[in-house]
XYZ file of C-alpha atoms in Angstrom:
668
model
C 0.303 0.101 0.640
C 2.511 2.501 0.855
C 4.420 1.195 -2.621
C 0.890 2.702 -4.428
C 1.068 5.653 -2.193
C 4.341 6.665 -3.332
C 3.592 5.612 -7.031
C 0.860 7.827 -6.390
C 2.591 10.843 -4.748
C 3.914 12.883 -8.319
C 0.423 14.065 -8.875
C 0.282 15.899 -6.364
C 2.304 19.072 -7.198
C 0.757 19.071 -10.641
C -2.838 19.302 -8.328
C -1.357 21.955 -6.088
C -0.043 24.074 -9.792
C -3.292 24.181 -10.996
C -4.780 25.251 -7.430
C -2.245 28.160 -6.830
C -2.686 29.295 -10.960
C -7.189 29.350 -9.146
C -5.444 31.224 -6.156
C -3.670 33.699 -8.416
C -6.586 34.240 -11.047
C -8.744 34.884 -7.763
C -6.082 37.354 -6.971
C -6.535 39.364 -9.859
C -10.186 39.166 -10.300
C -10.543 40.778 -6.832
C -7.914 43.717 -7.426
C -9.682 44.844 -10.727
C -13.188 44.303 -9.478
C -11.978 46.463 -6.734
C -10.378 48.218 -8.783
C -11.499 48.837 -12.148
C -15.009 48.654 -11.418
C -16.202 50.772 -14.188
C -14.321 48.854 -16.635
C -16.074 45.334 -16.069
C -19.660 46.915 -15.821
C -18.652 48.903 -19.203
C -16.867 45.801 -20.954
C -19.613 43.240 -19.792
C -22.931 44.829 -20.974
C -21.015 45.388 -24.680
C -19.739 41.667 -24.293
C -23.792 41.218 -23.203
C -25.408 43.947 -26.670
C -22.603 42.099 -28.899
C -23.876 38.807 -27.828
C -27.653 39.455 -28.132
C -27.404 41.221 -31.391
C -24.872 37.978 -32.612
C -28.108 35.492 -31.199
C -30.357 37.678 -32.929
C -28.697 38.143 -36.266
C -27.941 33.830 -36.236
C -31.269 33.561 -35.690
C -31.924 35.246 -38.541
C -29.292 34.127 -40.745
C -30.642 30.260 -39.630
C -34.441 31.071 -40.698
C -33.225 32.640 -44.185
C -30.928 29.119 -44.591
C -34.330 26.893 -44.395
C -36.530 29.237 -46.198
C -33.309 29.728 -48.973
C -33.470 25.984 -48.744
C -37.182 24.551 -49.675
C -38.237 24.271 -52.657
C -39.442 27.370 -54.793
C -42.788 26.803 -54.799
C -42.666 25.419 -51.042
C -44.245 29.215 -49.376
C -46.506 29.453 -52.598
C -48.038 25.734 -51.896
C -48.960 26.700 -48.583
C -50.365 29.599 -49.009
C -52.316 28.777 -51.859
C -53.482 25.448 -49.953
C -54.483 28.357 -46.965
C -56.035 31.349 -48.870
C -56.520 30.006 -52.391
C -54.806 30.816 -55.602
C -52.752 34.011 -55.440
C -52.797 36.185 -57.987
C -50.321 36.921 -60.607
C -47.387 39.481 -59.936
C -48.504 42.982 -60.965
C -45.706 42.650 -63.797
C -46.632 38.931 -64.836
C -50.444 39.998 -65.365
C -49.428 43.478 -67.091
C -47.651 42.008 -69.347
C -50.101 39.443 -70.967
C -51.759 42.053 -71.306
C -49.194 43.296 -73.878
C -47.890 45.973 -72.012
C -43.807 46.336 -72.807
C -41.365 49.321 -72.125
C -41.428 51.963 -72.972
C -40.176 55.053 -70.537
C -37.047 54.641 -68.295
C -37.024 54.230 -64.987
C -35.101 56.403 -62.269
C -35.503 55.418 -58.700
C -34.670 58.024 -56.031
C -34.026 55.878 -51.999
C -35.370 58.255 -49.086
C -33.616 58.417 -45.945
C -31.701 55.125 -44.093
C -32.897 52.798 -47.135
C -29.471 53.377 -49.245
C -26.260 51.586 -48.514
C -23.522 53.277 -47.774
C -19.953 51.565 -47.849
C -16.409 52.830 -46.264
C -13.510 54.518 -48.560
C -11.350 55.715 -45.782
C -11.068 54.821 -42.218
C -9.590 55.271 -38.959
C -7.538 52.550 -37.517
C -10.284 50.684 -35.767
C -11.800 50.235 -39.050
C -9.208 48.289 -40.591
C -10.132 45.665 -43.360
C -13.355 47.594 -44.624
C -12.347 49.259 -47.116
C -15.739 49.165 -49.488
C -17.019 47.344 -46.957
C -21.314 48.057 -46.749
C -21.183 50.147 -42.524
C -25.288 50.956 -43.356
C -27.219 47.969 -44.435
C -26.627 44.946 -45.792
C -25.806 42.423 -41.996
C -25.003 45.576 -40.615
C -22.246 43.181 -39.345
C -19.834 45.507 -37.696
C -22.415 47.617 -35.761
C -22.137 44.817 -33.310
C -18.559 43.750 -34.486
C -17.372 47.157 -33.747
C -19.956 49.433 -32.362
C -17.984 52.825 -31.075
C -16.217 52.500 -34.177
C -19.179 52.254 -36.292
C -20.396 55.291 -34.430
C -17.575 57.567 -35.223
C -17.457 56.509 -38.985
C -20.772 57.255 -39.477
C -21.096 60.427 -37.968
C -20.260 63.557 -39.930
C -18.636 66.807 -39.015
C -20.167 68.872 -36.216
C -19.242 72.282 -38.151
C -19.467 71.780 -41.692
C -22.247 68.593 -41.693
C -19.320 66.753 -44.276
C -16.363 64.772 -43.983
C -14.976 64.142 -40.988
C -10.963 64.273 -40.948
C -9.831 60.502 -42.291
C -13.197 59.290 -42.959
C -14.512 58.557 -45.983
C -17.827 56.662 -46.626
C -19.769 56.520 -49.927
C -22.842 55.480 -51.286
C -23.228 52.339 -52.781
C -24.186 52.771 -56.296
C -26.398 50.749 -58.775
C -29.168 49.154 -58.982
C -27.880 47.153 -55.246
C -27.650 50.332 -53.491
C -31.871 50.327 -52.086
C -32.521 46.949 -53.582
C -32.338 45.290 -50.195
C -32.208 47.210 -47.004
C -31.049 44.008 -44.719
C -30.481 40.211 -46.382
C -34.385 39.307 -46.603
C -36.383 42.321 -46.287
C -36.557 44.338 -49.504
C -37.356 47.570 -50.849
C -37.290 48.261 -54.191
C -36.731 44.753 -55.358
C -40.141 44.088 -55.802
C -40.135 47.272 -57.950
C -37.532 46.214 -59.851
C -38.446 42.580 -60.756
C -41.660 43.234 -61.271
C -40.672 45.652 -63.976
C -38.681 43.333 -65.645
C -41.546 40.722 -65.950
C -42.214 43.596 -68.885
C -38.686 44.019 -70.176
C -37.191 46.619 -68.534
C -33.454 45.608 -67.419
C -30.994 47.778 -66.414
C -29.869 50.167 -69.249
C -33.343 51.739 -68.728
C -33.129 51.176 -65.063
C -31.383 53.654 -62.764
C -30.752 53.694 -58.840
C -30.016 57.267 -57.570
C -28.381 56.501 -54.694
C -26.815 59.313 -52.473
C -25.535 60.035 -49.318
C -29.183 60.483 -47.589
C -26.854 61.604 -44.456
C -25.764 65.303 -45.949
C -27.736 67.991 -47.238
C -29.590 68.073 -50.403
C -26.999 70.515 -51.750
C -23.849 68.831 -50.299
C -24.402 65.821 -51.941
C -23.422 68.102 -55.002
C -20.653 69.792 -53.397
C -18.966 67.166 -52.030
C -20.312 63.787 -54.893
C -21.588 65.639 -57.858
C -24.122 63.383 -57.069
C -26.904 65.930 -58.838
C -25.134 66.113 -62.247
C -24.482 62.395 -62.426
C -28.148 62.163 -62.292
C -28.711 65.011 -64.489
C -26.208 63.089 -66.769
C -28.330 60.249 -66.671
C -31.579 60.379 -66.991
C -30.250 62.304 -70.161
C -28.229 59.321 -71.816
C -31.655 57.638 -70.334
C -33.540 59.536 -72.792
C -31.554 59.521 -75.674
C -30.846 56.432 -75.430
C -34.056 55.080 -75.632
C -36.231 56.828 -78.686
C -36.309 59.890 -77.179
C -38.677 59.080 -74.164
C -39.368 60.752 -71.156
C -38.482 59.260 -67.985
C -40.262 58.300 -65.381
C -38.895 59.092 -61.481
C -39.892 57.184 -58.778
C -38.777 58.979 -55.359
C -40.017 57.547 -51.801
C -40.282 58.772 -48.705
C -37.063 61.340 -47.910
C -36.423 60.919 -51.453
C -39.315 62.790 -52.551
C -38.063 65.705 -50.944
C -34.364 65.518 -52.571
C -36.134 65.366 -56.291
C -37.855 68.618 -55.703
C -34.661 70.128 -54.510
C -32.726 68.354 -58.054
C -36.236 70.216 -60.283
C -35.065 73.269 -58.981
C -31.614 72.716 -58.924
C -31.350 71.178 -62.824
C -33.075 74.623 -64.124
C -30.852 76.995 -62.100
C -27.903 78.557 -64.052
C -24.640 77.384 -62.835
C -22.641 77.356 -60.559
C -25.286 76.775 -57.656
C -27.336 75.381 -60.043
C -26.966 72.584 -63.290
C -27.781 75.075 -66.186
C -30.326 72.952 -67.719
C -32.453 75.592 -68.577
C -35.941 76.315 -67.903
C -37.254 73.576 -69.926
C -34.782 71.353 -68.709
C -37.763 69.113 -66.431
C -39.891 69.725 -69.528
C -38.477 67.878 -72.252
C -36.591 64.758 -69.969
C -39.622 63.937 -67.036
C -42.273 62.433 -68.045
C -44.026 62.227 -64.634
C -43.140 61.885 -61.015
C -44.494 59.158 -59.008
C -43.862 59.867 -55.207
C -44.285 57.753 -52.799
C -45.254 58.084 -48.947
C -43.678 61.626 -49.822
C -43.106 63.889 -46.469
C -43.764 67.280 -48.392
C -44.284 68.991 -45.018
C -42.432 67.269 -43.442
C -42.982 64.369 -40.206
C -44.082 65.442 -36.845
C -41.892 61.884 -35.854
C -38.727 63.872 -36.671
C -39.040 66.131 -34.241
C -39.233 63.474 -31.593
C -36.227 61.582 -33.144
C -34.446 65.198 -33.020
C -35.605 66.527 -29.434
C -35.306 63.464 -27.665
C -33.708 60.473 -30.627
C -37.486 59.105 -29.263
C -40.576 57.657 -31.489
C -43.247 55.444 -30.316
C -40.860 52.065 -30.521
C -38.569 53.394 -28.909
C -40.808 54.576 -25.680
C -42.678 51.776 -25.469
C -38.622 49.449 -25.208
C -37.888 51.913 -22.463
C -41.133 50.831 -20.839
C -40.604 47.396 -20.793
C -36.582 48.205 -19.558
C -36.274 51.010 -17.655
C -33.228 52.091 -17.889
C -31.306 49.543 -20.517
C -31.062 52.141 -23.350
C -29.524 54.978 -21.339
C -26.999 52.234 -20.383
C -23.517 51.260 -21.929
C -24.827 49.274 -24.694
C -22.171 50.706 -27.130
C -19.961 50.802 -23.914
C -20.837 53.823 -23.284
C -24.460 55.071 -23.257
C -26.621 54.298 -25.736
C -29.040 56.926 -27.469
C -26.364 59.560 -26.194
C -24.195 58.741 -28.578
C -26.817 58.059 -31.259
C -28.364 61.997 -30.943
C -24.716 62.985 -31.211
C -23.745 60.827 -34.153
C -27.846 61.413 -36.316
C -27.563 65.110 -35.178
C -24.664 65.619 -37.600
C -27.028 64.310 -40.158
C -28.422 67.385 -41.874
C -30.648 65.871 -44.485
C -32.825 64.804 -40.789
C -33.805 68.855 -40.931
C -35.405 68.397 -44.557
C -37.662 67.042 -42.461
C -38.706 69.432 -39.985
C -42.438 70.130 -40.396
C -43.220 72.756 -43.139
C -45.214 75.771 -43.244
C -45.879 76.073 -39.339
C -49.515 76.671 -37.402
C -50.905 77.232 -40.586
C -50.925 73.806 -42.201
C -50.489 71.663 -39.052
C -52.627 74.007 -36.277
C -52.428 75.890 -33.416
C -52.891 75.180 -30.211
C -56.411 74.612 -30.084
C -56.813 73.447 -33.953
C -55.733 71.085 -36.836
C -57.440 70.128 -40.058
C -57.400 66.007 -39.519
C -58.268 65.867 -36.268
C -61.784 63.787 -37.056
C -59.773 60.586 -37.503
C -60.465 57.138 -35.729
C -57.935 55.425 -34.303
C -59.791 52.206 -33.801
C -61.122 51.718 -37.225
C -61.542 48.133 -38.162
C -60.969 46.372 -41.254
C -63.607 44.409 -43.183
C -62.810 41.822 -45.407
C -63.642 44.260 -48.090
C -60.825 45.586 -47.407
C -62.634 49.170 -46.427
C -62.427 51.187 -43.216
C -64.783 51.849 -40.985
C -64.900 54.963 -39.449
C -67.314 55.580 -36.071
C -67.334 59.852 -37.784
C -69.023 58.549 -40.731
C -72.120 58.327 -40.055
C -72.957 61.116 -37.760
C -71.596 63.061 -35.013
C -71.643 60.583 -31.977
C -68.909 59.767 -30.805
C -66.902 62.685 -31.580
C -66.785 62.967 -27.707
C -64.111 61.456 -28.215
C -62.156 63.881 -30.419
C -62.699 66.889 -28.226
C -59.737 67.206 -26.258
C -56.851 66.147 -28.877
C -54.852 69.191 -30.007
C -52.854 67.969 -32.846
C -51.481 71.371 -33.158
C -49.655 71.458 -30.109
C -46.441 68.602 -31.703
C -45.344 68.476 -27.868
C -46.998 68.666 -24.754
C -45.583 68.886 -21.513
C -48.135 66.539 -19.723
C -51.030 65.346 -21.033
C -53.480 67.553 -18.573
C -51.033 70.293 -20.604
C -51.961 68.644 -24.085
C -55.594 68.751 -22.942
C -56.245 71.968 -21.603
C -57.757 75.082 -23.751
C -55.301 77.588 -24.355
C -57.092 80.287 -21.853
C -55.738 78.322 -19.201
C -52.482 77.454 -20.375
C -50.000 79.786 -18.242
C -46.924 79.890 -19.232
C -43.272 80.993 -19.512
C -41.647 81.970 -22.735
C -37.950 80.451 -22.984
C -36.687 82.089 -25.476
C -34.391 84.191 -24.185
C -33.521 81.690 -20.995
C -30.405 82.033 -19.268
C -28.121 78.513 -20.251
C -24.906 77.359 -19.035
C -24.725 76.832 -15.643
C -23.101 73.159 -15.281
C -24.824 70.563 -14.695
C -24.252 67.893 -11.714
C -21.141 65.683 -12.888
C -20.800 65.893 -16.405
C -17.614 65.176 -15.965
C -18.327 61.675 -15.607
C -20.191 61.927 -18.968
C -18.896 59.665 -21.553
C -20.172 61.724 -24.637
C -21.791 65.403 -24.686
C -24.657 66.241 -26.346
C -25.526 69.847 -26.961
C -28.056 69.367 -23.673
C -24.858 69.497 -21.419
C -24.622 73.005 -22.567
C -27.879 74.492 -20.960
C -27.509 73.955 -17.898
C -30.169 73.941 -15.246
C -31.890 76.922 -16.214
C -32.306 76.377 -20.061
C -33.442 72.774 -19.299
C -36.327 74.343 -16.860
C -36.962 76.870 -19.664
C -38.088 74.312 -22.455
C -40.211 72.722 -19.201
C -41.932 75.558 -18.645
C -43.416 76.543 -22.107
C -44.928 73.797 -21.531
C -47.145 73.335 -25.309
C -44.756 74.086 -28.544
C -46.960 73.639 -32.230
C -45.306 74.009 -35.443
C -44.322 77.822 -35.122
C -42.356 77.654 -31.985
C -40.423 74.192 -32.750
C -38.082 75.811 -34.574
C -37.304 78.003 -31.833
C -37.034 74.994 -29.400
C -34.600 73.053 -31.791
C -33.073 76.615 -32.200
C -33.058 76.883 -28.874
C -31.572 73.176 -27.343
C -29.262 72.237 -30.858
C -28.024 75.130 -31.578
C -24.888 74.212 -33.410
C -27.215 71.410 -35.139
C -29.757 74.370 -36.097
C -27.334 76.658 -37.458
C -26.347 74.137 -40.297
C -29.981 73.645 -40.981
C -30.368 77.247 -41.649
C -28.030 77.114 -44.489
C -29.654 74.407 -46.083
C -33.117 74.280 -45.445
C -36.120 76.499 -45.053
C -39.872 75.665 -43.396
C -42.061 78.598 -44.163
C -44.790 80.011 -46.655
C -43.726 82.462 -49.417
C -45.094 85.713 -49.324
C -44.044 86.573 -52.305
C -41.952 83.890 -54.720
C -41.087 86.502 -57.000
C -38.893 87.170 -54.315
C -34.753 87.127 -55.468
C -34.312 85.537 -51.791
C -35.914 82.095 -52.950
C -33.373 81.575 -56.139
C -30.682 80.368 -53.164
C -30.937 76.461 -52.813
C -32.188 76.410 -48.814
C -35.749 76.770 -50.058
C -35.765 74.701 -53.125
C -37.337 71.501 -50.633
C -39.958 73.175 -49.369
C -42.792 73.053 -51.978
C -44.655 76.122 -50.659
C -41.445 78.212 -50.990
C -40.707 77.250 -54.440
C -42.653 76.781 -57.278
C -43.040 73.643 -59.992
C -41.134 73.343 -63.037
C -42.501 75.035 -66.063
C -43.261 71.231 -67.830
C -47.414 71.484 -68.386
C -47.015 67.591 -70.111
C -45.538 66.723 -66.877
C -47.731 64.885 -64.397
C -47.433 64.561 -60.359
C -48.310 61.304 -58.090
C -48.756 61.559 -54.440
C -49.098 57.872 -53.748
C -49.286 56.578 -50.121
C -51.159 54.410 -47.801
C -53.715 55.205 -45.844
C -55.350 53.156 -42.737
C -52.791 52.932 -39.901
C -52.292 55.525 -36.748
C -49.398 57.110 -37.651
C -47.413 59.980 -35.015
C -48.805 63.105 -35.228
C -47.855 64.819 -31.745
C -46.497 63.936 -28.377
C -46.385 64.427 -24.342
C -43.543 64.495 -23.248
C -42.119 64.194 -18.801
C -38.477 65.782 -18.140
C -36.437 62.861 -16.748
C -34.971 62.702 -13.012
C -31.390 61.340 -14.732
C -29.953 65.097 -15.934
C -26.346 65.126 -15.855
C -25.471 62.663 -18.244
C -28.757 61.407 -19.716
C -30.951 63.089 -21.840
C -33.374 65.017 -20.537
C -36.924 64.896 -22.157
C -38.836 61.437 -22.698
C -41.877 60.669 -24.202
C -44.473 59.961 -21.379
C -45.827 56.668 -22.086
C -47.758 56.617 -19.026
C -50.260 59.013 -21.432
C -53.209 57.172 -22.699
C -56.437 58.400 -23.652
C -58.855 55.455 -22.227
C -60.936 53.933 -24.296
C -60.911 52.112 -27.156
C -61.250 55.055 -29.811
C -58.470 57.090 -28.555
C -55.562 58.243 -30.281
C -53.469 58.916 -27.272
C -51.386 55.866 -26.917
C -47.868 55.228 -24.777
C -47.760 58.651 -24.887
C -48.299 59.669 -28.918
C -51.055 61.122 -30.464
C -51.877 59.238 -33.769
C -53.272 60.395 -37.198
C -54.450 58.879 -40.405
C -51.154 57.869 -42.977
C -48.477 55.158 -43.394
C -47.158 54.393 -39.707
C -44.262 57.460 -40.965
C -45.541 60.252 -42.772
C -49.487 61.420 -41.519
C -51.569 62.305 -44.730
C -51.568 65.043 -44.215
C -48.234 65.544 -45.168
C -48.328 63.619 -47.783
C -50.969 64.254 -49.845
C -52.135 68.164 -48.709
C -50.168 69.771 -51.884
C -51.534 66.994 -54.868
C -54.856 68.196 -53.103
C -54.796 71.771 -52.821
C -51.110 73.293 -52.879
C -50.611 72.283 -56.580
C -54.270 71.100 -57.758
C -54.946 73.104 -61.011
C -52.987 76.847 -61.971
C -51.561 78.002 -58.418
C -48.460 80.152 -57.988
C -47.034 76.986 -56.539
C -48.116 75.002 -59.851
C -48.057 78.665 -62.563
C -47.910 76.048 -65.463
C -50.767 73.696 -64.211
C -48.616 70.163 -64.237
C -51.666 68.226 -63.436
C -51.668 66.418 -59.953
C -52.915 62.885 -58.827
C -53.666 61.267 -55.672
C -53.102 57.474 -55.493
C -54.119 56.259 -51.701
C -54.270 52.417 -50.326
C -55.589 51.157 -48.393
C -53.525 49.075 -45.928
C -54.450 45.616 -45.525
C -52.335 43.331 -43.464
C -50.690 40.232 -44.800
C -53.320 37.261 -44.152
C -51.097 34.787 -43.366
C -46.838 34.929 -42.824
C -46.004 32.814 -45.576
C -47.802 36.471 -47.339
C -44.814 37.976 -46.009
C -44.899 42.020 -46.087
C -48.199 41.597 -47.455
C -49.365 42.907 -50.574
C -51.882 45.157 -50.150
C -50.113 46.868 -47.562
C -50.148 50.996 -47.025
C -47.087 50.688 -44.208
C -43.899 52.979 -45.468
C -41.819 50.741 -47.414
C -43.540 47.551 -47.153
C -46.279 49.932 -49.483
C -43.210 49.138 -52.220
C -44.871 45.319 -52.227
C -48.145 46.561 -52.302
C -50.093 44.971 -55.810
C -52.081 47.586 -56.199
C -49.124 50.053 -56.764
C -47.042 48.506 -58.520
C -49.528 48.037 -61.032
C -50.014 51.659 -61.395
C -46.399 52.208 -61.362
C -46.209 49.734 -64.164
C -49.079 51.465 -66.515
C -47.504 54.560 -65.998
C -43.799 53.485 -67.438
C -45.693 52.104 -70.230
C -46.942 54.407 -71.075
C -50.631 55.392 -69.446
C -51.643 58.851 -68.232
C -53.061 59.612 -64.644
C -56.740 59.619 -66.271
C -56.198 56.291 -67.404
C -55.402 55.212 -64.416
C -58.776 56.547 -63.124
C -57.416 59.617 -61.670
C -57.832 60.110 -57.960
C -57.962 57.259 -55.494
C -59.397 59.252 -52.418
C -59.919 57.144 -49.076
C -59.224 59.391 -46.352
C -59.768 62.797 -45.984
C -57.570 64.602 -47.433
C -59.770 66.782 -49.397
C -61.921 67.841 -46.671
C -58.867 68.490 -44.270
C -57.010 70.354 -47.262
C -60.401 72.985 -47.531
C -59.886 73.492 -43.951
C -56.418 75.170 -44.324
C -56.163 78.801 -45.280
C -53.293 79.111 -48.015
C -53.233 81.711 -50.343
C -52.845 79.695 -53.778
């Protein structure tokens, strides 16, 4: 036995060495925990976030793998077994009718839907040359979050590139056919156009860097010049047939800017002359166009929020304010997005005249609880009398921001407000030296933040003053590139400046009487229109204002849920913004449309997909999903093949846009 014990003895030193190593690690860990608590916390949050995002991406890729592994006909077979035979895609249907290629087509993507790739970066971006930083898989977002934020941000003074960084738009149809794997943007429309004979020689994606101001896309990238040249080439090589332009979302404003730029003399403009649009453009088919801006942009610029983020905060209090990017998440996003000048193009235009005042708004009669029926019509409690108007009596859509639900509902005669415009700013908040990322709120001080809440309610007119107060650097850049008013005299020489070109209320349409302009958008989806805010208790390193998700209307008919008032729209753009110009501002010969370009409104009443296998639906009216709406695709293809607005049947309207437009007192 002693011999056996002696033979086992050599194992003891090995075990002792292992134990010593473990003890050593425990000591090191204890020292780190005592001396580097913040570092441990920060990296653990980053790791957790990366793990979570990686898990989601892995699941997404796995589902895509399963989907792609199926026989191509399997999803259609299952869907038809559930719902019956599916209709032919629009391209197949119209090819059977004999439609073929006629007019070249130009796509103008909106904000965030176009891909961006790296051409020059800093050390943290090694190996990413010409890799997508925006669009695609977004792999670099969760692999190198702080590096990604650094490279997606622009210079806070110029609104252009930061030193040592060049991020540029992806070119070609692939720039915006898919936003991410499996999530189409333009791909369905491109595929259906191809069914009647279109190909890349008569389709052009006018990709641009959607972060920078419209005029700066020309200054930096010559994007407007390249669009002009490509359109001229397509007309010349397609038998002289004019182009059909299809802008989407912010691309609608970008193309408005282009139409003024191309006619204006150099060096500010493209030098094409006053008849360029008449010679080269058959129709502009605007999809989901925020012609007069969107209230959603106000919430984004004010507190980097919208309904979805506000609700996420409710379910996970504090999570978005903590160290998901290694530092405060929303503060990083605010600092990054406030360098994107294009976002200021969507601040509401037309002031209180368009969007309403403290006690009125044109678009108040909308039932947010409307139910869908089999005939795809929307039942409205307000169609057959006034029995339910009591539910609407306290809605003040004109108050885009109210601090408190009671303030949102109180008559203006009872509001006691202190003007914030002359308030003192600059007293430092406590402990701002511990803040990991600077925002302009840190320069406001306690008095400045209090002054914002003391004003209590903001309409479209005062929103501009509010944004100048809380984000002066951002708005200084914005003032050089955009304007939000209503022109008094369009003959005034100041309106020749490019800052007015994307505001349809401060510029004229081209002299092109044979051209057509369409406003095509979804309806029947509650869309963000106004917000109830609160002051947050944590003001040192946090954004001091948040949407108050506890504010709710309290009944099924209410349009106030989770601190957000909703109106009719496509979930992003309210009907009032998408439809007013074609319903009234440009209808017939007006001072904004002196040549009488024909305008058409085509509304698409939202219907959700019948089942999961239908994907995002063929009758969707949602802001991006509408690009797969069969009725919209058919309208576009018919016009591209030579049809006119009258051939389509003229206006198709489901909302009250004409009724609301008549309530707006605008000199025409």
